[in-house]
Amino acid sequence: MKTYEITLYNQDVRKALESGHSHTQYDDAWADQHFLQVEARDMAEARRRIQTRHPERQGFIIVDIIEIPDFQ
């Protein structure tokens, strides 16, 4: 398994904050980019795993996915 870092934010939270409101479900911090790590066989699996937890239909936008090198 490889380790991937996924950069994502929530566009619905951003829109809510831009209009002067907080999102009803997610913390305001989700307007900013978050960096999450996931173990996966490849980049496609990493994307599927993160989309399961943070689906696009709920406003989550993946900005980038990078493989974290194994320095062992």
Short mmCIF file of C-alpha atoms in Angstrom, two decimals:
data_model
loop_
_atom_site.label_atom_id
_atom_site.label_comp_id
_atom_site.label_asym_id
_atom_site.label_seq_id
_atom_site.Cartn_x
_atom_site.Cartn_y
_atom_site.Cartn_z
CA MET A 1 0.00 0.00 0.00
CA LYS A 2 1.07 3.55 -0.70
CA THR A 3 0.27 6.72 1.23
CA TYR A 4 -1.44 9.60 -0.56
CA GLU A 5 -2.11 13.13 0.60
CA ILE A 6 -5.39 14.59 -0.58
CA THR A 7 -6.05 18.33 -0.56
CA LEU A 8 -9.73 19.22 -0.40
CA TYR A 9 -12.23 21.84 0.77
CA ASN A 10 -15.99 22.23 0.85
CA GLN A 11 -17.43 24.61 -1.74
CA ASP A 12 -20.83 24.76 0.00
CA VAL A 13 -19.17 26.01 3.20
CA ARG A 14 -17.27 28.63 1.18
CA LYS A 15 -20.48 29.83 -0.47
CA ALA A 16 -22.28 30.01 2.88
CA LEU A 17 -19.48 32.08 4.42
CA GLU A 18 -19.35 34.38 1.39
CA SER A 19 -23.04 35.12 1.94
CA GLY A 20 -22.47 35.78 5.65
CA HIS A 21 -23.76 32.49 7.03
CA SER A 22 -22.35 29.30 8.46
CA HIS A 23 -23.06 25.95 6.85
CA THR A 24 -25.69 23.96 8.72
CA GLN A 25 -23.72 20.71 8.72
CA TYR A 26 -19.99 21.46 8.37
CA ASP A 27 -17.64 23.64 10.38
CA ASP A 28 -16.52 26.94 8.84
CA ALA A 29 -12.97 25.54 8.71
CA TRP A 30 -14.02 23.41 5.73
CA ALA A 31 -13.97 26.60 3.62
CA ASP A 32 -10.18 26.29 3.79
CA GLN A 33 -8.13 23.50 2.29
CA HIS A 34 -7.59 20.40 4.40
CA PHE A 35 -4.79 17.89 3.92
CA LEU A 36 -5.77 14.28 4.60
CA GLN A 37 -3.75 11.10 4.22
CA VAL A 38 -5.10 7.80 2.98
CA GLU A 39 -3.54 4.39 2.35
CA ALA A 40 -4.35 2.94 -1.07
CA ARG A 41 -2.93 0.75 -3.84
CA ASP A 42 -3.01 3.58 -6.38
CA MET A 43 -4.22 7.13 -6.93
CA ALA A 44 -7.62 6.02 -8.24
CA GLU A 45 -8.28 4.00 -5.09
CA ALA A 46 -7.13 6.94 -2.94
CA ARG A 47 -9.67 9.16 -4.73
CA ARG A 48 -12.46 6.60 -4.23
CA ARG A 49 -11.65 6.25 -0.53
CA ILE A 50 -11.67 9.98 0.14
CA GLN A 51 -14.85 10.49 -1.91
CA THR A 52 -16.58 7.86 0.22
CA ARG A 53 -15.89 9.92 3.35
CA HIS A 54 -16.12 13.36 1.71
CA PRO A 55 -18.49 13.07 -1.27
CA GLU A 56 -18.70 15.67 -4.02
CA ARG A 57 -22.50 15.70 -3.71
CA GLN A 58 -22.01 17.19 -0.22
CA GLY A 59 -19.79 19.96 -1.57
CA PHE A 60 -16.32 18.48 -1.17
CA ILE A 61 -13.84 19.39 -3.90
CA ILE A 62 -10.55 17.54 -4.35
CA VAL A 63 -7.82 20.00 -5.28
CA ASP A 64 -4.88 17.61 -5.50
CA ILE A 65 -3.73 14.07 -4.76
CA ILE A 66 -0.05 13.30 -4.36
CA GLU A 67 1.81 10.16 -3.44
CA ILE A 68 3.92 10.54 -0.32
CA PRO A 69 7.29 8.88 -0.91
CA ASP A 70 8.33 6.02 1.34
CA PHE A 71 11.79 6.85 2.68
CA GLN A 72 12.55 3.45 4.19
#
